[in-house]
PDB file of C-alpha atoms in Angstrom:
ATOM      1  CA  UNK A  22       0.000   0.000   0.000  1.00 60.00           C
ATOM      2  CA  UNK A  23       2.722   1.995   0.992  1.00 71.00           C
ATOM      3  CA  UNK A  24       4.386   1.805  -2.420  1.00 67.00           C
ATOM      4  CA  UNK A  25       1.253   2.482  -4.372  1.00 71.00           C
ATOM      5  CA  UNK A  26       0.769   5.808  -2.560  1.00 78.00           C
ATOM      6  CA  UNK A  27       4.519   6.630  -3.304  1.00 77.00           C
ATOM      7  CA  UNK A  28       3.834   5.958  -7.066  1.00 72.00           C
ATOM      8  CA  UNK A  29       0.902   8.160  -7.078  1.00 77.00           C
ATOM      9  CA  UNK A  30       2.977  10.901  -5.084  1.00 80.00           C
ATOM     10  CA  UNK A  31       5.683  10.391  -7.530  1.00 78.00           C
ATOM     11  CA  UNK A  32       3.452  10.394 -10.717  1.00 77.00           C
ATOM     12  CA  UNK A  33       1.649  13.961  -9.572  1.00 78.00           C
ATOM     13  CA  UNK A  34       5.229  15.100  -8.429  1.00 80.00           C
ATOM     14  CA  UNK A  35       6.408  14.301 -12.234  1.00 78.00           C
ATOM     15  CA  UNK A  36       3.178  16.020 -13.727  1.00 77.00           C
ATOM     16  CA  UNK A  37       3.154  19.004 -11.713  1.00 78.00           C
ATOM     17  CA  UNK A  38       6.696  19.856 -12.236  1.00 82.00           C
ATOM     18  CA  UNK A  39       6.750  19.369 -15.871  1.00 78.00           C
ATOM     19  CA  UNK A  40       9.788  16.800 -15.360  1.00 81.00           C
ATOM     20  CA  UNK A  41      11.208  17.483 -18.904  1.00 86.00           C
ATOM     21  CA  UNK A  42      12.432  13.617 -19.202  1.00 85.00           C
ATOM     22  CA  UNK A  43       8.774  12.017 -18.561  1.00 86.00           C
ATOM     23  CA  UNK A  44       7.442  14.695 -20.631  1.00 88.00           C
ATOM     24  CA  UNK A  45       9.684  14.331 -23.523  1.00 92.00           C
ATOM     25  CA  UNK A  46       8.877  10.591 -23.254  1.00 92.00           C
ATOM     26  CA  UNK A  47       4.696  10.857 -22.870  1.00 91.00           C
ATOM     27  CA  UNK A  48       4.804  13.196 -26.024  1.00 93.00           C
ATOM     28  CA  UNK A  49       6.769  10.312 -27.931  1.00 95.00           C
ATOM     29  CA  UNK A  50       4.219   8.385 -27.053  1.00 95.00           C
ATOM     30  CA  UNK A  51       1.362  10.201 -28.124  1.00 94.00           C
ATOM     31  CA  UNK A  52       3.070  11.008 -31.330  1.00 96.00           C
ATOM     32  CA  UNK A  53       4.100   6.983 -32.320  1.00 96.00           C
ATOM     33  CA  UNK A  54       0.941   5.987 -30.913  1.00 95.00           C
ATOM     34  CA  UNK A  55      -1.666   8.876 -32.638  1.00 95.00           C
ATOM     35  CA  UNK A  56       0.538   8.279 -36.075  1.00 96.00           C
ATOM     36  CA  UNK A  57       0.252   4.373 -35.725  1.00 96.00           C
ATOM     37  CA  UNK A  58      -3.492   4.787 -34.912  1.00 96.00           C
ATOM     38  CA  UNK A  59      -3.985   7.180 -38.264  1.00 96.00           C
ATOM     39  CA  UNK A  60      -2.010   4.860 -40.748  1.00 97.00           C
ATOM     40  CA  UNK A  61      -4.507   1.920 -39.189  1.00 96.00           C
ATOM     41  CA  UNK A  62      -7.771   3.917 -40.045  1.00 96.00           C
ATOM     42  CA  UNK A  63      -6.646   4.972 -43.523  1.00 96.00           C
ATOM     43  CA  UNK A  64      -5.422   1.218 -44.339  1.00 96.00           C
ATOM     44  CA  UNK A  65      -7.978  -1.006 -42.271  1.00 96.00           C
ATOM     45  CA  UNK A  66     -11.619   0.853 -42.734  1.00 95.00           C
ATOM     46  CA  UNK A  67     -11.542   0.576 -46.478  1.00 93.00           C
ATOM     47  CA  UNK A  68      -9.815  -2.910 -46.224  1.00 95.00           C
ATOM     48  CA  UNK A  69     -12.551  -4.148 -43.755  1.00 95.00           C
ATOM     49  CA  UNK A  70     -15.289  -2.513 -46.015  1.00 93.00           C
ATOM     50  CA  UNK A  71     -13.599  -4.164 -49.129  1.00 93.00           C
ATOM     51  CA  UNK A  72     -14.033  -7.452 -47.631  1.00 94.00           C
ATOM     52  CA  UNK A  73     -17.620  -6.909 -46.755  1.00 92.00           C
ATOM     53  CA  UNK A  74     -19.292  -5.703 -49.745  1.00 90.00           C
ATOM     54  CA  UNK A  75     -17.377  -7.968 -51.969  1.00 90.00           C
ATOM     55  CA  UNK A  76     -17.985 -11.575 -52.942  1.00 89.00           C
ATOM     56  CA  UNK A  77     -14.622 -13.704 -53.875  1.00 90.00           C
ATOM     57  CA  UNK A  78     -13.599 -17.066 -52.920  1.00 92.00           C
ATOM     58  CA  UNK A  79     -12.128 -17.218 -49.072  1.00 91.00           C
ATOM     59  CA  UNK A  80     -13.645 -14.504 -47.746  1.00 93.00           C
ATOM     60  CA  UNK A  81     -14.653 -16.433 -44.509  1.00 93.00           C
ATOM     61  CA  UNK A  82     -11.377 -17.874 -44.043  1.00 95.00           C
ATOM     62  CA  UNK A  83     -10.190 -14.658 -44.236  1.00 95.00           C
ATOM     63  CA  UNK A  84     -12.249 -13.039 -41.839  1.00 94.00           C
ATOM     64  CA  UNK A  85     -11.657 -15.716 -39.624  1.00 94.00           C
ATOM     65  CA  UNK A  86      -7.848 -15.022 -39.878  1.00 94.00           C
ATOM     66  CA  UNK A  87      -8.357 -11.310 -39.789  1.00 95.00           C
ATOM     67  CA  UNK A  88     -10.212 -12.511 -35.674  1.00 92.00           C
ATOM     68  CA  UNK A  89      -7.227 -14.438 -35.141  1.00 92.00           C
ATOM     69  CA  UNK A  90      -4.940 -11.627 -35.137  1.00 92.00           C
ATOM     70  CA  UNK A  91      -6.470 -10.352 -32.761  1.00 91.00           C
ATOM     71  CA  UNK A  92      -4.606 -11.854 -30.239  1.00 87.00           C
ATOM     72  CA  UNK A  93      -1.352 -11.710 -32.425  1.00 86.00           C
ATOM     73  CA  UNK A  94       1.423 -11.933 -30.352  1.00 88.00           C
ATOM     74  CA  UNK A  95       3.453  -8.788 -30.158  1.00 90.00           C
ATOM     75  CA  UNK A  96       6.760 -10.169 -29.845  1.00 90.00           C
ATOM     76  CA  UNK A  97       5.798 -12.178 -32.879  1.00 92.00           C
ATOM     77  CA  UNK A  98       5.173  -8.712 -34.892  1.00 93.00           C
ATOM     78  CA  UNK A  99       8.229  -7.110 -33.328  1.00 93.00           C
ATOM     79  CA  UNK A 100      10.187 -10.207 -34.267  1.00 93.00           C
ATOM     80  CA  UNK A 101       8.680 -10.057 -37.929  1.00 94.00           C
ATOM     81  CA  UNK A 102       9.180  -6.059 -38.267  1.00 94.00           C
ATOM     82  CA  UNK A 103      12.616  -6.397 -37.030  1.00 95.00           C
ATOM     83  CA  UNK A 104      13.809  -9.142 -39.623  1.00 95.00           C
ATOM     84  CA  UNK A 105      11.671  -6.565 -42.200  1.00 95.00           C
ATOM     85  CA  UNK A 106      13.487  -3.302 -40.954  1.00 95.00           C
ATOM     86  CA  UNK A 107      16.972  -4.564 -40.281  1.00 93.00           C
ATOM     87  CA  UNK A 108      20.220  -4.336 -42.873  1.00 90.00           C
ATOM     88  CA  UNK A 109      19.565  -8.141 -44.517  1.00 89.00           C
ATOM     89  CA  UNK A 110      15.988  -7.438 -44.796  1.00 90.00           C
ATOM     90  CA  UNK A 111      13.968  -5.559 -47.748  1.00 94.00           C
ATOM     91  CA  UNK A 112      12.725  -3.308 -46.052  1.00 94.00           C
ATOM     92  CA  UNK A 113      16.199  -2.615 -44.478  1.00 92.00           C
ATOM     93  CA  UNK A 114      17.426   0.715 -47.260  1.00 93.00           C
ATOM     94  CA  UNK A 115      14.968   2.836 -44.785  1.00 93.00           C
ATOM     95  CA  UNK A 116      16.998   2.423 -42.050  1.00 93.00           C
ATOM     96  CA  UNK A 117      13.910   2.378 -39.785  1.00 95.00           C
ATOM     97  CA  UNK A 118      15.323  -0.073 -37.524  1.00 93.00           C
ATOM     98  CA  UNK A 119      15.440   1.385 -33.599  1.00 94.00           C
ATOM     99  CA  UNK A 120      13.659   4.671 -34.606  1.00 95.00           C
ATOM    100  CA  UNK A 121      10.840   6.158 -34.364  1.00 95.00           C
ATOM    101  CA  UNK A 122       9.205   5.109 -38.082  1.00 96.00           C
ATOM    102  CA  UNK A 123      10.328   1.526 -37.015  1.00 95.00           C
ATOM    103  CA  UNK A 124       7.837   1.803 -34.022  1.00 96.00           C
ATOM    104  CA  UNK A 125       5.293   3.366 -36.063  1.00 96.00           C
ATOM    105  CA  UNK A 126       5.588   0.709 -38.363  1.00 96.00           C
ATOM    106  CA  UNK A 127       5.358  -2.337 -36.238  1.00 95.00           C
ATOM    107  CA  UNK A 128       2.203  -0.755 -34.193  1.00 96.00           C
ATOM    108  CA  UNK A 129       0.550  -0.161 -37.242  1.00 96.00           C
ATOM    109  CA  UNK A 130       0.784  -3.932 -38.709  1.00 95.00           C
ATOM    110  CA  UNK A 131      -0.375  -4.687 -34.562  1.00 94.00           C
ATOM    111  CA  UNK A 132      -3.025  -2.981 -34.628  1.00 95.00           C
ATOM    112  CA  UNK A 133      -4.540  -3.229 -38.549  1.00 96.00           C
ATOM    113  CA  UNK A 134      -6.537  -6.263 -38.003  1.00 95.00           C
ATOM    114  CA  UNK A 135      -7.752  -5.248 -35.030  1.00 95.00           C
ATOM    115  CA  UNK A 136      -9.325  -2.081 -36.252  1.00 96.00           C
ATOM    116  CA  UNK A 137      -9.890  -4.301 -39.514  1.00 96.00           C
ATOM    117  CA  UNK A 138     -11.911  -7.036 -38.379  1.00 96.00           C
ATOM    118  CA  UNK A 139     -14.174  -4.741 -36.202  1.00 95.00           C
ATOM    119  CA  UNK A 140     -15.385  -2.664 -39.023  1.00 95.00           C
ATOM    120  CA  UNK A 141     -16.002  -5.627 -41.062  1.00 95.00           C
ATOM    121  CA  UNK A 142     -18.095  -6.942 -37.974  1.00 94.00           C
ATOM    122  CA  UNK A 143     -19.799  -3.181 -37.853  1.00 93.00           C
ATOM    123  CA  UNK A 144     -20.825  -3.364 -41.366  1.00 93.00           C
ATOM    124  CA  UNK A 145     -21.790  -6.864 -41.416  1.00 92.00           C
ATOM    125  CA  UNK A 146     -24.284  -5.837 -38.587  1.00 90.00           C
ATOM    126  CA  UNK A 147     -26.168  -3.151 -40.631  1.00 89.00           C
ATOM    127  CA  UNK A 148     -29.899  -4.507 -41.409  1.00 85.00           C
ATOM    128  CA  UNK A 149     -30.045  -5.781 -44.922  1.00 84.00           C
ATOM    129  CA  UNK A 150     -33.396  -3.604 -45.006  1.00 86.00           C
ATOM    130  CA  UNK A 151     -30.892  -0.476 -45.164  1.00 84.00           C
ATOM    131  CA  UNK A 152     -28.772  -2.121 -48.206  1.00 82.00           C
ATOM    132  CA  UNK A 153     -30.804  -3.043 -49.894  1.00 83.00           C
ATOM    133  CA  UNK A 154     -32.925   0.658 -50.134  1.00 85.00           C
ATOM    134  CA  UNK A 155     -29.451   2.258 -50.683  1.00 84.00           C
ATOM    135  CA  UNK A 156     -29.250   0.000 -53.598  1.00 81.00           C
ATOM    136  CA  UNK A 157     -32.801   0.331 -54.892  1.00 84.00           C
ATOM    137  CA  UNK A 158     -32.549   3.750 -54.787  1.00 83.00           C
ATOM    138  CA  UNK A 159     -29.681   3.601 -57.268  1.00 82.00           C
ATOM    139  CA  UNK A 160     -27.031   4.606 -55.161  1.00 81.00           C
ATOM    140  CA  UNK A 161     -23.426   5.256 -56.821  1.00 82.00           C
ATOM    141  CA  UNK A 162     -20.758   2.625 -55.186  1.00 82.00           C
ATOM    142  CA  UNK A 163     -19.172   5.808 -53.432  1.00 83.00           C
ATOM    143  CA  UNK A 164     -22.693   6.704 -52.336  1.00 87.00           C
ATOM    144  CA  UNK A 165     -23.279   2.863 -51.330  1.00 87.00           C
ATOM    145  CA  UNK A 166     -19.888   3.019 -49.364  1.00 86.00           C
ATOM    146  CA  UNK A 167     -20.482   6.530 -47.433  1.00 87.00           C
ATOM    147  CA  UNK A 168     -24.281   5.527 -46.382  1.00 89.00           C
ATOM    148  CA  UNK A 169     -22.705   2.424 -44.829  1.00 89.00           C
ATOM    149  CA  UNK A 170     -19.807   3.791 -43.294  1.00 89.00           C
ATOM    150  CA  UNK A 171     -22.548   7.098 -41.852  1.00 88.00           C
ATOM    151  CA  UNK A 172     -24.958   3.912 -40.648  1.00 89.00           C
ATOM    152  CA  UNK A 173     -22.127   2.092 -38.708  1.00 90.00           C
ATOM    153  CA  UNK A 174     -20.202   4.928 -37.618  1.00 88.00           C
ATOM    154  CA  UNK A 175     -20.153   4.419 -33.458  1.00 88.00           C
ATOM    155  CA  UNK A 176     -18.793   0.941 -34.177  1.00 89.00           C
ATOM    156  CA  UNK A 177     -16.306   1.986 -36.494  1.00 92.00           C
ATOM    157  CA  UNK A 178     -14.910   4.675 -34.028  1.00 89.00           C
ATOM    158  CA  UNK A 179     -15.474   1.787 -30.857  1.00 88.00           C
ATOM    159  CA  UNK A 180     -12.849  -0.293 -33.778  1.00 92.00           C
ATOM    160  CA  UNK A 181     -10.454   3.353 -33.348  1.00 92.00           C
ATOM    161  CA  UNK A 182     -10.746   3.482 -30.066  1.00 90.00           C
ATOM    162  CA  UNK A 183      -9.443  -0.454 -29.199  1.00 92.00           C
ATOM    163  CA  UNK A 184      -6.582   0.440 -31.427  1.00 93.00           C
ATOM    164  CA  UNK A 185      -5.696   3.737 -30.272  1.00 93.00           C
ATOM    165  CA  UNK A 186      -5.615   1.410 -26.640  1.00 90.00           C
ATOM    166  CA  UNK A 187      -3.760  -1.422 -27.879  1.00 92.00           C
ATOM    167  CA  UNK A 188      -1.055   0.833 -29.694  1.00 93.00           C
ATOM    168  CA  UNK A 189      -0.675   2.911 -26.607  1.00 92.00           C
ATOM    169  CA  UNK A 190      -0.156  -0.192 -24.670  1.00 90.00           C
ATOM    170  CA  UNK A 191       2.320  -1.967 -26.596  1.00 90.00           C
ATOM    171  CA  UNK A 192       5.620  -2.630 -25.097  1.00 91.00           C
ATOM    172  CA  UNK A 193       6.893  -5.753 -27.004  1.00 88.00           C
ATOM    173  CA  UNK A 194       7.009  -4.435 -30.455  1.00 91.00           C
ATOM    174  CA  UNK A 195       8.097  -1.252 -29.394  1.00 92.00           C
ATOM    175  CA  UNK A 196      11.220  -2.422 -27.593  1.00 92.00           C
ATOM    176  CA  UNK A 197      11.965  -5.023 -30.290  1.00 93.00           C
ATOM    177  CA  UNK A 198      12.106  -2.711 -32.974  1.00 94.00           C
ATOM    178  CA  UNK A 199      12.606   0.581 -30.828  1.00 93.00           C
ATOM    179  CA  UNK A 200      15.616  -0.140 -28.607  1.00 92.00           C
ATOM    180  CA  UNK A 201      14.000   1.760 -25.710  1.00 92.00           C
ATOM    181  CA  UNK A 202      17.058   4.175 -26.964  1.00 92.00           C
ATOM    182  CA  UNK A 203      16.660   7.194 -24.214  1.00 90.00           C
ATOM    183  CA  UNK A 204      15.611  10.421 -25.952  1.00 90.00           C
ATOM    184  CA  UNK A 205      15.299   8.560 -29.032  1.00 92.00           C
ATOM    185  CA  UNK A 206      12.941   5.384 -29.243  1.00 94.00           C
ATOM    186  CA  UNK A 207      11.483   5.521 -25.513  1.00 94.00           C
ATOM    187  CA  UNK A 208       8.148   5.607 -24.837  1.00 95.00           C
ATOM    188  CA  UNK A 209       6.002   5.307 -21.470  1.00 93.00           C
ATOM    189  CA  UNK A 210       5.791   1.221 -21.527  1.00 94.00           C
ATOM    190  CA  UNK A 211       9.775   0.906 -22.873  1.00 94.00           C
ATOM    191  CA  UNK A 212      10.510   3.265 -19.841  1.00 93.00           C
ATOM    192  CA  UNK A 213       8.181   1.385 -17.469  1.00 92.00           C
ATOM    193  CA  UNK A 214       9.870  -2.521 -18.128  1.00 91.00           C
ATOM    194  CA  UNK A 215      13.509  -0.101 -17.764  1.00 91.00           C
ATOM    195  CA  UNK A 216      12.257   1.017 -14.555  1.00 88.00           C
ATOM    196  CA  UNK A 217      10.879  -2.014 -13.120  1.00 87.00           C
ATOM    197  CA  UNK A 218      13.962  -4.566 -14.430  1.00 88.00           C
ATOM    198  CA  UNK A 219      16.070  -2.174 -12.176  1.00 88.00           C
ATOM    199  CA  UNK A 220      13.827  -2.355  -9.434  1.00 82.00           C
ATOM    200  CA  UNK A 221      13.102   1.555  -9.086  1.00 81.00           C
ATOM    201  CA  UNK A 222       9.117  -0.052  -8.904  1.00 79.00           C
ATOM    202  CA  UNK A 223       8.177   3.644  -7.477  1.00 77.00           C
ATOM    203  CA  UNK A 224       8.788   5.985 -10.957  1.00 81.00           C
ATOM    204  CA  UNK A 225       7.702   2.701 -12.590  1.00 83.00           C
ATOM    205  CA  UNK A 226       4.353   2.875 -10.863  1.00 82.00           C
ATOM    206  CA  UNK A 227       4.335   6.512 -11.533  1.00 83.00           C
ATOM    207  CA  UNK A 228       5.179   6.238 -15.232  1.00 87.00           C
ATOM    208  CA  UNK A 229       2.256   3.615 -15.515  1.00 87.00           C
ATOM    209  CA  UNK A 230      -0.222   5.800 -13.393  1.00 86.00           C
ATOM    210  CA  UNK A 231       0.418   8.323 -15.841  1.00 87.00           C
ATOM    211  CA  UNK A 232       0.019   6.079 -19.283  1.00 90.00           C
ATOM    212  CA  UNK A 233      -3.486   5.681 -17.681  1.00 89.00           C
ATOM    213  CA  UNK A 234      -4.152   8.954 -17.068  1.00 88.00           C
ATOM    214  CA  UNK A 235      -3.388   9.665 -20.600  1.00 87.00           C
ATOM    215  CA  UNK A 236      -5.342   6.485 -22.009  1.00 86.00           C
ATOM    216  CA  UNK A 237      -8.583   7.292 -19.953  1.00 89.00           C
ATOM    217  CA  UNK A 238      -8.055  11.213 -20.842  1.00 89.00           C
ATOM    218  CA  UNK A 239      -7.993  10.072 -24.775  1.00 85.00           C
ATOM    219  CA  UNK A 240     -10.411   7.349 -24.398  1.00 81.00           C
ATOM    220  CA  UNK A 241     -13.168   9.589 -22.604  1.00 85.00           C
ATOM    221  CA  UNK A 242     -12.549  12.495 -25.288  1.00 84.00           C
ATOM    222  CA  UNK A 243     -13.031   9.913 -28.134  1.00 79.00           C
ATOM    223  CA  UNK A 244     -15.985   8.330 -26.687  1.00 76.00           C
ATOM    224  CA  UNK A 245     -17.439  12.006 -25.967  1.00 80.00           C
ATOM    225  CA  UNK A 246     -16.995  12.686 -29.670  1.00 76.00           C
ATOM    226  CA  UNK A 247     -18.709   9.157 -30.690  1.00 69.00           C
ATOM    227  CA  UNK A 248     -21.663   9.880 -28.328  1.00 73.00           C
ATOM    228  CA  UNK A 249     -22.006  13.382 -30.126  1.00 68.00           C
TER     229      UNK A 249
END
C-alpha cells in the first residue's frame, strides 16, 4: 500500500513539475501511438469494407484469420518487423530499424486487423433492409460506401478506439524494434519494463499511473466525440 501511494505521489510530483524527461517521453508516445493509430484507419476501414461488400472465394477464411490476429502476439510482430526493418531485410534501405518510423511501423501492422476485423463486424451488422434501399434507390458505389460507413459509424470509431488502446499499450514491439534508446525510441511502456527490471518499482508505478491517465483522458474524449 505503501508503495502504491509513493507511485501516485511520484506520478503527480512528475506532472506538476513538468519533469522534462517524462514529458519528452509521454509526447513520444502520443506522437508513435496517434501516427500508428492514423495509418490503421486509412489502411484497415476501407480494407474491412472491401471485404464486406465484396464476394470472392475465401472470404470467410479470411475473416476468420483477420479474428485471429487479434490476439497476435506482439513479440511475434516485433520479431517479424525487425527481420523486415533490419540491414539483410527488404525493407532494411529505410533504415527504420530502432527509430521512431520503425515503431510506427510495427504498431501499425499490430493494430490493422484489429481495427480491420471490427469494421467488417460493424458493417456486417447493418440490417439488410438499409442495403438493400441504398441499392434500390440507385445509389453510386461511393454513395453505397459513405451511407454504410454514416450507418455504422459508433462501431467503427469503438474499432479506433481499441486500437488507439492497444497501440498505446504496446511494449513488445516497441522495444523489439525501438531499442528503448533514451531520448530517441522511448516511450512510457519501454521506460516502465527499464524502470521495473532495475527495481526503481516507485517511478515505474508513476510512469504507468500516468500512461493511464493519458489512455482514460484520450479514451473519454473519443468516446465524448462518438456519443455526439
Amino acid at each position: 500500500m505503501n508503495d502504491l501511494l509513493t507511485g501516485i505521489e511520484t506520478a503527480f510530483h512528475l506532472i506538476l513539475t513538468a519533469d522534462p524527461e517524462v514529458l519528452n517521453i509521454t509526447i513520444r508516445t502520443l506522437q508513435i501511438t496517434f501516427s500508428s493509430v492514423l495509418l490503421s484507419t486509412i489502411i484497415a476501414i476501407p480494407l474491412g469494407a472491401a471485404i464486406t461488400f465484396r464476394e470472392f472465394h475465401g472470404k470467410k477464411a479470411l475473416i476468420s484469420v483477420i479474428q485471429t490476429l487479434y490476439a497476435l502476439p506482439t513479440v511475434i510482430v516485433g520479431l517479424l518487423c525487425y527481420m523486415l526493418l533490419s540491414r539483410s531485410g527488404p525493407l532494411g534501405d529505410l533504415k527504420w530499424l530502432f527509430t521512431p518510423n520503425g515503431m510506427i511501423f510495427g504498431q501499425t501492422i499490430l493494430i490493422i486487423p484489429i481495427m480491420a476485423g471490427l469494421t467488417i463486424a460493424a458493417l456486417q451488422a447493418i440490417d439488410p433492409i438499409i442495403t438493400d434501399t441504398i441499392r434500390s434507390l440507385g445509389a453510386s458505389r461511393f454513395q453505397f460506401l459513405k451511407s454504410h460507413l454514416r450507418e455504422a459509424r459508433f462501431a467503427i470509431m469503438a474499432a479506433v478506439i481499441v486500437g488507439f488502446s492497444r497501440a498505446i499499450s504496446e511494449v513488445g514491439t516497441a522495444i523489439m524494434i525501438g531499442g528503448n534508446i533514451k531520448g530517441h525510441t522511448r516511450v512510457l511502456t519501454t521506460a516502465i519494463s527499464l524502470q521495473t527490471s532495475m527495481g526503481n518499482f516507485n517511478l515505474s508505478l508513476a510512469l504507468g499511473i500516468i500512461l493511464l491517465a493519458i489512455a482514460l483522458i484520450i479514451n473519454l474524449f473519443m468516446g465524448f466525440v462518438q456519443n455526439r
